[in-house]
Amino acid sequence: MNTHGDSSAHHTAKIPGVPKKRELFDHLPAMKVILRSLPIIELTMILALLVLEYLSSYHAGIMHHLYYKKRIYLAAYFSGQSLWLHLLPVGASLAAIAWACHRRRHAPVKRAAFRCMAVLVALILTATLPGMQQLHTAAHLLIALETCLVLESLYILALALRHDRP
Amino acid sequence: MKHPATSLWLVLLLLAIICSESQASSAPQLDTGKVMAAAKDPQWVIVDTRLNDAYNGWKLDGVARGGRIQGAVDFSANWLKVDPKELKEPLEDLLTAKGITRNKQVILYDANGSDAVQVADYLTSLGYEHLYRYDIHQWAADSSLPLERNVNYHLIVPAVAVKAIVDGQRPETFEQSKTIRIVEASWGEEKTSYAKGHVPTAFHINTDWVEPPTPTDPPMWILADDGTLGKLVMRLGITRSDTIIVTGEEPLAAFRVATVLRYTGVDDVRVLNGGTLAWTLAGYQLETEHHEPVPGKDFGGPIPGHPEVIDTMAETKAGLANPERFTLVDNRTWQEHIGEISGYSYHDKKGRIPGARFGYAGKHDSYGMEYYRNPDKTMRNPKEFLTLWQQQGIDTTTHLSFMCGSGWRVAEIYYYADVIGLKDIGIFSDGWIGWSSNPANPVETGVPAKH
């Protein structure tokens, strides 16, 4: 098993007969692109919400729409029985982080675990800090962060598949 | 200037300047007798080119009497100053709608010797040939000649009058005012509009203060309860006997706050006609300095002091049951009226209140007021919107209850109705959003049957 990171394709195929452990998605280039684009996708989502939050303090139409949607989302997805649903992404991320800690000697795994934890912390802060809850995009932000959490967990899962292949 | 070529160039330049001036001034000046005769001739059209405020009745530019020549249409030189990108419809379309066509003899009158020239230049550029000018000072000086003006023209104030007040003077119609306060109304915190520039001395009123979001699902931005309004006027130091002039970048917000202050009990609430655009078009500077209102101790009267401004849900339902004496005027877009759209991203109910008459507002969205405004955001010629009302069967002898989504658009229309002297008027402030949020209330959609 390679212990020097995932970015050096030149490590592969050096020894004839040794399977390409690090190139799980060689046959799926689109998947590789998606995995590498994950941070950009996540940042774009968060930045878009920050821009909306900024605009909502200048445009009544945007503010009213966000306020309305926030109320709907909070009532539909962040109250009562729906709250249990949020254990899924959190649980998945915790499991992924646990696995990553177990495999912490791999640099890409460590990076992925750090990113996943960062998203988890951001989610917890958004859900608990009063200042964050005042944001017009608070509900949108929670949904976006949970989406990021799922994506990060999937990313760690992909790494697991790559590194744990025989 | 010894060189003959230099002299020749200077002479040519002088001639060019004279020619460009004479393009406008070539429109001959008419005397009062000719204008009186033209007023009776359908081949002539008399056009008031002054500020909309002068057309409404204000005595501007030193005229002896305020008002307009009977039968005159309006096409203000001020409209030519508006950024073409801001125009809701081409000025050429307005000319046609007002009957100012190329085949007519057109008399352009003003009081400052400049407005008519500017409009004449514009019309000349469009190919109009039969243009004449007239100085309304002559007409106004002859008290035997009739002048027409809006009954309560004082309710919407020209920028020049507000400037005089800022400078410590008391212009016409303000002579009896005790304390005059200028406020700036806009949605949101000061940074959204107030901090970018406001009429000097004005303090900010956030429209959310008079209509905070309700805790209902979905939320509504409708008129606050009387207790909240009472606390607000105390916090702002406003009393019943004050004269308030509401200004703002967006006239809708200014009129909304003005109607709420009237309802609360302030007797004399006026609005800057055309908003801060009127101020800047007049050549005045906006200021960015913050002004903090001094809280008061006593409003000086009951709250609400003028409950007749607002028609409650119960009053509106009772009125609808008595259509001979009550007309609910639906001042939304046609698409909202027939139920194609709700008009609001935060409200999904579509349709209209059964019995409501379509009363126009904007052409495209729930923030538009094209049917009631001139290009410079001032009040439209009332004859034009009264004609629209007539076409929709709106009987102005009944109680007119104006409604829109939640009270913004109708605030402006309510004021205009008051300006032209309609007495039995009110605002169904809850509007479509308030009505349709109760599933027990009946709703109609589709094109209404011909009245």
XYZ file of C-alpha atoms in Angstrom:
617
model
C 0.000 0.000 0.000
C 1.289 3.373 -0.959
C 1.893 5.753 1.908
C 2.970 8.863 0.046
C -0.204 10.549 -1.060
C -2.491 10.218 -4.021
C -1.286 12.843 -6.404
C 1.744 11.128 -7.880
C 0.586 9.048 -10.768
C 4.156 8.194 -11.536
C 4.133 5.819 -8.543
C 1.827 3.522 -10.435
C 2.832 0.816 -12.842
C 6.462 1.016 -11.809
C 6.539 -2.637 -10.790
C 5.147 -4.916 -13.424
C 2.323 -7.085 -12.163
C 1.410 -4.826 -9.224
C -2.195 -3.620 -9.518
C -2.868 0.115 -9.806
C -4.186 0.671 -6.302
C -4.125 4.471 -6.590
C -6.029 4.788 -9.798
C -9.436 3.464 -8.849
C -11.234 5.851 -11.158
C -8.905 5.508 -14.098
C -11.776 4.013 -16.016
C -14.103 6.770 -14.780
C -12.380 10.054 -15.600
C -15.586 11.995 -14.943
C -15.609 10.674 -11.406
C -12.044 11.798 -10.914
C -12.943 15.266 -12.052
C -15.917 15.357 -9.702
C -13.861 14.234 -6.733
C -11.184 16.812 -7.431
C -13.842 19.498 -7.929
C -15.586 18.821 -4.638
C -13.918 21.646 -2.688
C -14.738 24.072 -5.495
C -18.370 22.933 -5.629
C -18.710 23.254 -1.857
C -17.046 26.645 -1.715
C -19.231 27.886 -4.555
C -22.346 26.846 -2.682
C -21.260 28.593 0.502
C -20.075 31.701 -1.339
C -23.356 31.931 -3.251
C -25.223 31.894 0.043
C -22.940 34.566 1.479
C -23.628 36.740 -1.559
C -27.372 36.170 -1.143
C -27.108 37.080 2.530
C -25.296 40.281 1.604
C -27.850 41.169 -1.079
C -30.720 40.451 1.285
C -29.710 43.426 3.364
C -30.072 45.701 0.341
C -33.042 44.294 -1.564
C -36.419 43.774 0.046
C -37.457 41.215 -2.573
C -34.462 38.980 -1.863
C -34.834 39.366 1.877
C -38.544 38.547 1.807
C -37.947 35.493 -0.349
C -35.120 34.178 1.839
C -37.057 34.889 5.009
C -40.053 33.014 3.629
C -37.949 30.060 2.509
C -36.086 30.007 5.808
C -39.370 29.730 7.667
C -40.538 26.941 5.367
C -37.275 24.998 5.605
C -37.022 25.375 9.366
C -40.596 24.185 9.783
C -40.288 21.330 7.293
C -36.772 20.028 7.861
C -35.498 21.354 11.162
C -38.273 20.643 13.619
C -40.039 17.635 15.131
C -39.408 14.239 13.608
C -37.444 15.734 10.735
C -34.594 16.514 13.105
C -33.678 12.833 13.184
C -32.926 12.951 9.465
C -29.938 15.144 10.191
C -28.297 12.344 12.128
C -27.688 10.619 8.789
C -25.143 13.067 7.346
C -23.651 13.691 10.777
C -23.392 9.962 11.481
C -21.968 9.292 8.047
C -19.370 11.997 8.496
C -18.425 10.735 11.955
C -17.998 7.222 10.588
C -15.938 8.550 7.724
C -13.769 10.602 10.072
C -13.317 7.591 12.341
C -12.155 5.505 9.418
C -9.878 8.303 8.290
C -8.340 8.552 11.766
C -7.723 4.846 11.605
C -5.939 5.385 8.266
C -4.386 8.679 9.232
C -0.982 7.817 7.859
C -2.249 8.511 4.364
C -1.853 12.216 3.556
C -4.945 12.453 1.332
C -6.990 10.698 3.967
C -5.766 13.105 6.621
C -6.656 16.050 4.410
C -10.084 14.643 3.697
C -10.704 14.011 7.382
C -9.666 17.543 8.233
C -12.009 18.958 5.606
C -14.845 16.789 6.814
C -14.280 17.871 10.410
C -14.142 21.505 9.358
C -17.504 21.159 7.640
C -18.928 19.363 10.667
C -17.747 22.137 12.990
C -19.202 24.775 10.647
C -22.501 22.914 10.637
C -22.606 22.695 14.419
C -21.757 26.393 14.770
C -24.407 27.381 12.222
C -26.975 25.281 14.035
C -26.162 26.586 17.491
C -24.781 30.137 17.376
C -27.565 32.708 17.801
C -25.875 35.093 15.384
C -25.839 32.457 12.679
C -29.468 31.611 13.258
C -30.363 35.245 12.597
C -29.045 35.011 9.056
C -31.699 35.046 6.360
C -29.821 32.192 4.758
C -29.477 30.186 7.989
C -31.668 27.304 6.799
C -30.106 27.350 3.354
C -26.695 27.320 4.982
C -27.567 24.310 7.133
C -28.776 22.412 4.095
C -25.697 23.405 2.110
C -23.346 22.382 4.916
C -25.082 19.038 5.294
C -24.727 18.533 1.574
C -21.031 19.339 1.914
C -20.808 16.877 4.780
C -22.320 14.113 2.667
C -19.996 14.949 -0.210
C -16.972 14.919 2.066
C -18.036 11.597 3.560
C -18.427 10.159 0.075
C -14.994 11.460 -0.759
C -13.523 9.665 2.223
C -15.433 6.563 1.170
C -13.869 6.832 -2.265
C -10.443 7.094 -0.667
C -11.224 4.070 1.445
C -12.107 2.083 -1.629
C -8.921 3.203 -3.280
C -6.571 2.536 -0.423
C -8.118 -0.638 0.906
C -8.070 -2.501 -2.347
C -5.900 -5.588 -2.198
C -8.163 89.155 -34.561
C -6.132 90.441 -37.412
C -6.108 87.283 -39.451
C -9.144 87.168 -41.754
C -9.448 83.379 -41.450
C -9.720 83.618 -37.658
C -12.420 86.240 -37.979
C -14.294 84.067 -40.447
C -14.201 81.072 -38.122
C -15.450 83.145 -35.199
C -18.320 84.490 -37.270
C -19.232 80.971 -38.390
C -19.131 79.738 -34.799
C -21.386 82.573 -33.716
C -23.810 81.764 -36.507
C -23.842 78.089 -35.501
C -24.692 79.019 -31.908
C -27.420 81.369 -33.052
C -28.861 78.736 -35.381
C -28.929 76.072 -32.667
C -30.713 78.459 -30.323
C -33.145 79.528 -32.978
C -34.179 75.917 -33.615
C -36.202 76.065 -30.437
C -36.910 79.718 -30.300
C -38.199 79.490 -33.848
C -41.433 78.282 -32.285
C -43.349 81.547 -32.294
C -44.754 83.042 -29.114
C -48.519 83.270 -28.993
C -50.631 85.715 -27.064
C -53.388 84.842 -24.617
C -56.168 85.437 -27.112
C -54.753 82.895 -29.534
C -54.331 80.339 -26.746
C -57.948 80.869 -25.680
C -59.091 80.267 -29.233
C -56.853 77.215 -29.572
C -58.346 75.692 -26.431
C -61.628 75.342 -28.322
C -60.117 73.981 -31.523
C -59.524 70.217 -31.742
C -56.744 70.795 -34.254
C -54.703 72.391 -31.494
C -53.261 70.829 -28.388
C -52.065 72.852 -25.419
C -49.177 71.291 -23.526
C -47.987 72.198 -20.030
C -44.218 71.682 -20.071
C -43.573 72.757 -16.479
C -42.855 70.535 -13.498
C -45.664 68.152 -12.625
C -46.057 70.091 -9.368
C -46.960 73.255 -11.279
C -49.466 71.257 -13.316
C -50.948 70.000 -10.044
C -51.425 73.506 -8.684
C -48.254 74.771 -7.005
C -47.276 78.363 -7.697
C -43.796 77.917 -9.095
C -41.534 80.266 -11.019
C -43.285 83.346 -9.739
C -46.696 82.866 -11.350
C -49.476 84.907 -9.797
C -51.791 81.919 -9.550
C -51.124 78.195 -9.468
C -52.739 75.684 -11.768
C -52.998 74.673 -15.403
C -54.928 75.912 -18.374
C -58.126 73.938 -18.662
C -57.831 71.175 -21.204
C -54.039 71.291 -21.272
C -52.182 68.017 -21.346
C -48.835 67.609 -19.640
C -45.445 66.790 -21.039
C -42.862 68.081 -18.606
C -39.405 69.134 -19.701
C -38.283 67.311 -16.549
C -39.084 63.993 -18.234
C -36.414 64.695 -20.822
C -33.816 64.728 -18.044
C -34.607 61.190 -16.923
C -31.986 58.615 -17.840
C -33.427 56.814 -20.900
C -32.481 53.492 -19.277
C -34.837 54.320 -16.399
C -37.803 55.029 -18.648
C -40.572 52.458 -18.307
C -41.951 53.299 -21.730
C -40.700 55.437 -24.622
C -41.543 59.125 -24.444
C -42.844 58.929 -28.010
C -45.585 56.581 -26.799
C -46.584 59.120 -24.160
C -46.862 61.830 -26.780
C -49.241 59.698 -28.798
C -51.268 58.727 -25.730
C -51.669 62.384 -24.799
C -52.749 63.386 -28.285
C -49.586 65.380 -29.013
C -49.295 64.292 -32.623
C -47.468 65.714 -35.623
C -50.645 66.672 -37.453
C -51.715 69.054 -34.682
C -50.797 72.612 -33.871
C -48.944 72.328 -30.568
C -48.777 75.120 -27.996
C -46.074 74.565 -25.407
C -46.364 76.757 -22.347
C -44.080 77.291 -19.406
C -43.267 79.863 -16.771
C -39.501 79.980 -16.863
C -38.802 80.488 -20.554
C -36.828 77.276 -20.656
C -39.142 74.284 -20.276
C -41.102 74.976 -23.463
C -37.879 75.478 -25.396
C -36.545 72.111 -24.254
C -39.733 70.299 -25.197
C -39.867 72.193 -28.508
C -36.333 71.051 -29.256
C -37.282 67.486 -28.455
C -40.405 67.591 -30.609
C -38.493 69.213 -33.440
C -36.031 66.356 -33.299
C -38.978 63.988 -33.744
C -40.202 65.852 -36.786
C -42.926 68.036 -35.260
C -43.348 71.220 -37.243
C -46.312 73.183 -35.942
C -44.935 74.312 -32.595
C -45.789 77.486 -30.659
C -44.838 78.812 -27.267
C -46.737 80.643 -24.594
C -45.786 82.233 -21.275
C -48.336 81.258 -18.632
C -47.455 84.302 -16.535
C -49.800 86.232 -18.819
C -52.668 83.837 -18.181
C -52.073 83.618 -14.443
C -51.917 87.389 -14.113
C -55.438 87.765 -15.508
C -57.669 86.606 -12.682
C -60.650 86.413 -15.036
C -59.078 83.446 -16.839
C -59.733 80.051 -15.285
C -56.943 77.860 -13.955
C -57.504 74.277 -12.987
C -55.691 72.590 -10.126
C -55.960 69.485 -8.014
C -58.041 70.056 -4.894
C -55.391 68.813 -2.465
C -52.301 69.486 -4.526
C -50.465 70.391 -1.330
C -50.270 66.711 -0.311
C -47.501 66.000 -2.788
C -44.745 68.533 -2.461
C -42.273 69.813 -5.060
C -38.566 69.613 -4.366
C -38.280 73.397 -4.435
C -40.738 73.672 -1.532
C -38.851 71.065 0.493
C -35.621 72.926 -0.236
C -37.192 76.133 1.046
C -38.174 74.340 4.251
C -34.667 72.937 4.661
C -33.442 76.521 4.261
C -35.726 77.663 7.053
C -38.515 79.207 4.977
C -42.258 78.548 4.950
C -43.406 78.060 1.336
C -47.046 78.191 0.232
C -49.386 75.783 2.011
C -46.896 75.448 4.898
C -47.610 78.841 6.433
C -49.644 77.378 9.291
C -47.343 74.442 9.979
C -45.803 74.361 13.434
C -43.078 71.759 13.426
C -42.080 70.390 10.036
C -40.178 67.117 10.018
C -38.610 65.585 6.957
C -38.276 61.819 7.031
C -36.730 59.344 4.639
C -38.640 56.109 4.161
C -37.098 53.019 2.667
C -36.985 49.330 3.327
C -34.114 48.017 5.429
C -31.331 49.540 7.433
C -29.880 52.935 6.621
C -27.233 51.412 4.377
C -29.813 50.301 1.796
C -30.797 53.795 0.752
C -30.577 56.476 3.437
C -26.794 56.303 3.791
C -26.337 56.681 0.044
C -27.987 60.068 0.124
C -31.143 61.669 1.459
C -32.820 65.033 1.630
C -30.940 67.160 4.186
C -32.149 66.911 7.801
C -34.224 63.789 7.113
C -34.114 60.856 9.488
C -34.702 57.259 8.439
C -37.825 55.147 8.819
C -37.481 51.495 7.895
C -40.719 50.219 6.360
C -40.293 47.026 8.381
C -40.967 49.172 11.457
C -44.517 49.799 10.278
C -45.020 46.324 8.867
C -42.823 43.752 10.594
C -43.091 40.162 9.360
C -45.853 38.185 11.024
C -45.072 34.940 12.866
C -47.584 33.129 10.648
C -46.802 30.553 7.991
C -46.225 31.843 5.431
C -45.022 35.172 6.837
C -46.713 38.391 5.771
C -45.480 41.965 5.844
C -48.686 43.706 6.792
C -49.554 46.718 8.908
C -48.329 46.526 12.483
C -50.798 46.661 15.360
C -51.724 49.991 16.908
C -49.528 49.429 19.962
C -46.448 48.934 17.805
C -47.274 52.032 15.766
C -47.771 54.056 18.942
C -44.356 53.064 20.256
C -42.811 53.865 16.903
C -44.105 57.434 16.670
C -42.989 58.044 20.242
C -39.536 56.705 19.449
C -39.355 58.962 16.413
C -40.620 61.982 18.351
C -43.525 62.490 15.968
C -46.633 64.198 17.278
C -50.117 64.565 15.916
C -49.692 68.276 15.179
C -46.435 67.915 13.238
C -46.246 68.433 9.526
C -44.393 65.460 8.096
C -42.840 65.357 4.645
C -41.947 61.816 3.660
C -39.170 61.482 1.120
C -37.298 58.524 -0.252
C -35.580 57.013 -3.231
C -38.589 54.800 -3.953
C -41.882 56.712 -3.734
C -43.773 53.512 -2.930
C -42.022 53.276 0.430
C -42.574 56.977 1.093
C -46.299 56.733 0.392
C -46.584 53.568 2.460
C -45.048 55.250 5.494
C -47.101 58.390 4.844
C -50.399 56.488 4.901
C -49.387 54.669 8.061
C -48.485 57.944 9.792
C -51.833 59.385 8.729
C -53.636 56.334 10.066
C -51.675 56.602 13.299
C -53.019 60.103 13.764
C -50.695 62.698 12.247
C -52.994 65.233 10.600
C -50.651 66.676 8.010
C -48.509 64.110 6.195
C -47.175 64.957 2.768
C -44.862 63.266 0.308
C -42.064 64.594 -1.883
C -43.526 64.258 -5.383
C -41.181 62.068 -7.419
C -38.989 61.040 -4.493
C -35.335 61.911 -4.288
C -35.162 61.798 -8.098
C -37.187 65.025 -8.080
C -34.662 66.469 -5.644
C -31.639 65.641 -7.764
C -33.331 66.610 -11.044
C -33.973 70.005 -9.451
C -30.221 70.317 -9.033
C -30.077 69.867 -5.266
C -27.522 67.748 -3.473
C -28.401 64.797 -1.269
C -26.562 64.522 2.020
C -25.237 61.398 3.692
C -25.096 62.667 7.264
C -27.013 60.603 9.812
C -29.816 62.303 11.735
C -31.190 60.715 14.870
C -34.771 61.518 15.823
C -35.351 62.693 19.373
C -37.904 60.470 21.126
C -41.074 62.184 22.265
C -43.163 61.905 25.399
C -46.663 62.517 24.150
C -48.126 61.906 20.723
C -50.922 64.313 21.447
C -53.862 62.203 20.432
C -55.376 58.735 20.275
C -53.818 56.011 18.166
C -55.102 55.425 15.584
C -56.129 59.018 15.127
C -57.413 58.446 11.608
C -58.764 54.902 11.483
C -60.733 55.819 8.354
C -57.523 55.544 6.330
C -57.537 51.766 6.704
C -60.398 49.476 5.787
C -60.230 46.405 7.988
C -60.970 42.886 6.816
C -64.432 43.036 8.417
C -65.191 46.434 6.864
C -64.087 45.214 3.464
C -66.266 42.116 3.655
C -69.215 44.240 4.734
C -68.538 46.650 1.880
C -68.359 43.887 -0.700
C -71.814 42.817 0.390
C -73.032 46.310 -0.472
C -71.666 47.037 -3.966
C -73.938 50.042 -4.546
C -71.942 51.993 -1.996
C -68.596 50.263 -1.974
C -66.006 49.449 -4.625
C -62.976 47.327 -3.948
C -60.324 48.542 -6.398
C -57.712 45.932 -7.214
C -54.494 47.851 -7.870
C -52.284 45.020 -9.013
C -51.056 43.892 -12.397
C -53.523 42.269 -14.760
C -51.656 38.969 -14.375
C -52.163 39.108 -10.616
C -55.805 40.097 -11.035
C -56.687 37.132 -13.254
C -54.658 34.722 -11.152
C -51.788 33.944 -13.486
C -49.238 34.951 -10.853
C -49.310 35.742 -7.152
C -46.933 38.664 -7.612
C -44.777 37.676 -4.657
C -42.093 35.042 -4.282
C -43.134 34.500 -0.671
C -46.819 34.012 -1.389
C -48.191 31.315 -3.641
C -51.934 32.011 -3.637
C -53.179 33.378 -6.952
C -56.379 35.105 -7.916
C -58.540 38.008 -6.829
C -61.207 38.852 -4.312
C -64.667 38.256 -5.820
C -66.279 41.594 -6.566
C -63.017 43.537 -6.868
C -62.653 45.805 -9.891
C -59.394 45.956 -11.762
C -57.818 49.319 -11.016
C -54.345 49.083 -12.593
C -50.941 49.721 -11.011
C -47.869 48.469 -12.861
C -47.528 46.736 -16.169
C -44.930 44.115 -15.393
C -44.454 43.338 -11.703
C -45.721 43.969 -8.209
C -43.403 46.956 -7.744
C -44.436 48.821 -10.887
C -46.678 51.890 -10.938
C -46.600 52.760 -14.625
C -50.304 53.539 -14.853
C -50.037 56.139 -12.090
C -46.663 57.732 -12.629
C -44.931 60.032 -15.029
C -41.463 59.137 -16.297
C -39.901 61.186 -13.481
C -41.883 59.209 -10.853
C -44.280 62.075 -10.222
C -48.052 61.745 -10.149
C -49.659 61.026 -13.497
C -52.256 63.325 -14.986
C -55.371 62.350 -13.000
C -57.618 62.568 -16.045
C -55.700 59.676 -17.508
C -56.097 57.292 -14.577
C -59.684 58.398 -13.996
C -60.385 57.371 -17.595
C -58.895 53.957 -16.849
C -61.108 53.647 -13.787
C -64.148 54.593 -15.811
C -63.340 51.903 -18.346
C -63.290 49.351 -15.536
C -66.575 50.527 -14.094
C -65.078 52.067 -10.968
C -67.674 54.460 -9.606
C -65.949 57.286 -7.742
C -69.186 58.233 -6.006
C -68.968 55.021 -3.954
C -66.506 54.340 -1.177
C -63.294 53.348 -2.942
C -61.288 50.785 -1.028
C -57.917 50.337 -2.683
C -56.131 47.021 -2.364
C -52.934 45.472 -3.705
C -50.701 42.767 -2.252
C -50.169 44.239 1.197
C -50.554 47.995 1.005
C -47.617 49.556 -0.837
C -48.975 50.254 -4.292
C -52.309 51.412 -2.980
C -50.656 53.808 -0.571
C -49.507 55.856 -3.549
C -52.869 55.555 -5.318
C -54.738 56.475 -2.137
C -52.701 59.679 -1.937
C -53.359 60.523 -5.570
C -57.068 59.954 -5.033
C -56.872 62.330 -2.083
C -54.907 64.862 -4.140
C -57.703 65.049 -6.701
C -60.275 65.507 -3.980
C -61.948 62.121 -3.627
C -63.222 62.056 -0.069
C -64.690 58.606 0.493
C -61.571 56.511 0.151
C -59.671 53.950 2.193
C -56.999 51.292 1.977
C -57.693 47.612 2.425
C -54.197 47.248 3.777
C -54.216 43.492 4.316
C -54.739 43.197 0.588
C -54.539 40.057 -1.441
C -51.937 38.448 0.822
C -54.030 38.954 3.941
C -57.233 37.859 2.223
C -55.905 34.749 0.514
C -54.008 33.564 3.573
C -57.354 32.633 5.077
C -58.580 29.560 3.162
C -62.142 30.367 4.210
C -62.137 33.509 2.056
C -63.499 33.058 -1.480
C -61.184 33.566 -4.437
C -61.733 34.074 -8.159
C -59.434 33.547 -11.122
C -59.631 34.119 -14.855
C -60.732 37.105 -16.897
C -63.639 38.775 -15.107
C -66.985 39.123 -16.817
C -67.576 42.516 -18.420
C -68.974 44.915 -15.874
